[in-house]
Amino acid sequence: MRQAALLASVAAIAAALLTDVTVAGQEPGAGSAFVAFRVDFNHVIATFKVMDTSAKQVTDGLSAEPMARFGYRYFDPPAPWREQGAAAMRAGDRWLIHSAPGQAFQAETERIVGGNAGCQNAIGALLRVVPEQSDTFTGLPAKYFLAERSMTLQPSKAELGSSVGIAPSPSTAEFRRALESTLNALLVRELPRVLADAAPELARAASSPVAYRRSWARRQQAIDEAMQSGRGELTYDIQSFRLAPDGVLLHFVRAEWTVHRRQGFAASLWLRGEQPLEVIQTNLRAASWLRMFEFQGKVAREHLGLILNIFDRNHDGWGEVLLAQGGYESMDISALEYSPTGFQPTGIKYAYGC
């Protein structure tokens, strides 16, 4: 199966596309769950709150870089930060770190920490995996987790299995044809709307007194004309999972169409089954961003979405997906639970930006 090449890096975009960058409605308490990232082999940070910064960011006393890309270096937070986001937290608090479907580790709060998340302030807890489980945790490849407060340690819960998990993607010629037909049908259906939405901005750029804006508009218009005439070349990558009790495969697909190696259209989709394929969810934001001057016709894989981990915290056979979604100089990492009606937000979220 054809695999998508790595997409180019991101530039800035209009402020209207800012991802929400405040974690709201997650006051710490017993049973609260938070997105956590790996700091080192035996520590993670669970972020409670991200706040707008009103002063110069902290640059002294920073820790080493975390192992997780979407993490931050930590430091001792000022007292007002603790009052805003961690007043109820204490060293020694007990946690479960969910690392995979049916797998969790016991941990304790080592201390409360602050961090520079993008251009904002973050407050969270540095959690240490208990010594008797640290060797196993060290060997895990995962860098992102869900950390859940626990009034008592629950070793039996950590040992329960789950039918949720990663699955091999179908590789038959029939499946590939069905998938590519679904993707090309999406392009035919959605390209006219995306082009119509982008037309006013392209027209303004084409008549701009600034030469490089006019040049960008001409280049983008040429790509759009090629896409309309069917000259876009499709590439894609696919990840498959079992996220429901019925065991039917769900597929996360990132797709792009290029014209002479320049991106002309991009989308991500959730699909269900094999033949026929059912479209569960579609994200076309990247296709629109390609036609904004600030992006210069380039989007990265994170703008199409990155699956960081999957879970089944309550062991009911309905999986939770930890999805990273890039925005305008921002990142949103959210846990979404699959259900009979599709993906639903859980309220567990870590987001930051500039």
Coordinates of C-alpha atoms in Angstrom, one line a residue, residues 11 38 49 84 91 109-110 123 130 185 225 231 305 331 339 347:
A11 CA 3.8 28.2 9.4
R38 CA 6.7 11.1 29.5
K49 CA -4.2 23.7 33.6
Q84 CA -4.9 28.7 40.3
A91 CA 3.1 15.3 47.2
T109 CA 3.0 12.7 43.0
E110 CA 6.6 13.7 43.5
I123 CA 0.8 23.8 36.1
V130 CA 6.2 3.1 41.9
A185 CA -15.0 10.5 -3.9
E225 CA -6.6 24.5 -11.6
R231 CA -4.2 16.0 -12.0
G305 CA -3.9 14.5 13.3
M331 CA -1.5 22.0 19.7
S339 CA -19.4 5.1 20.8
G347 CA -13.3 16.5 28.5

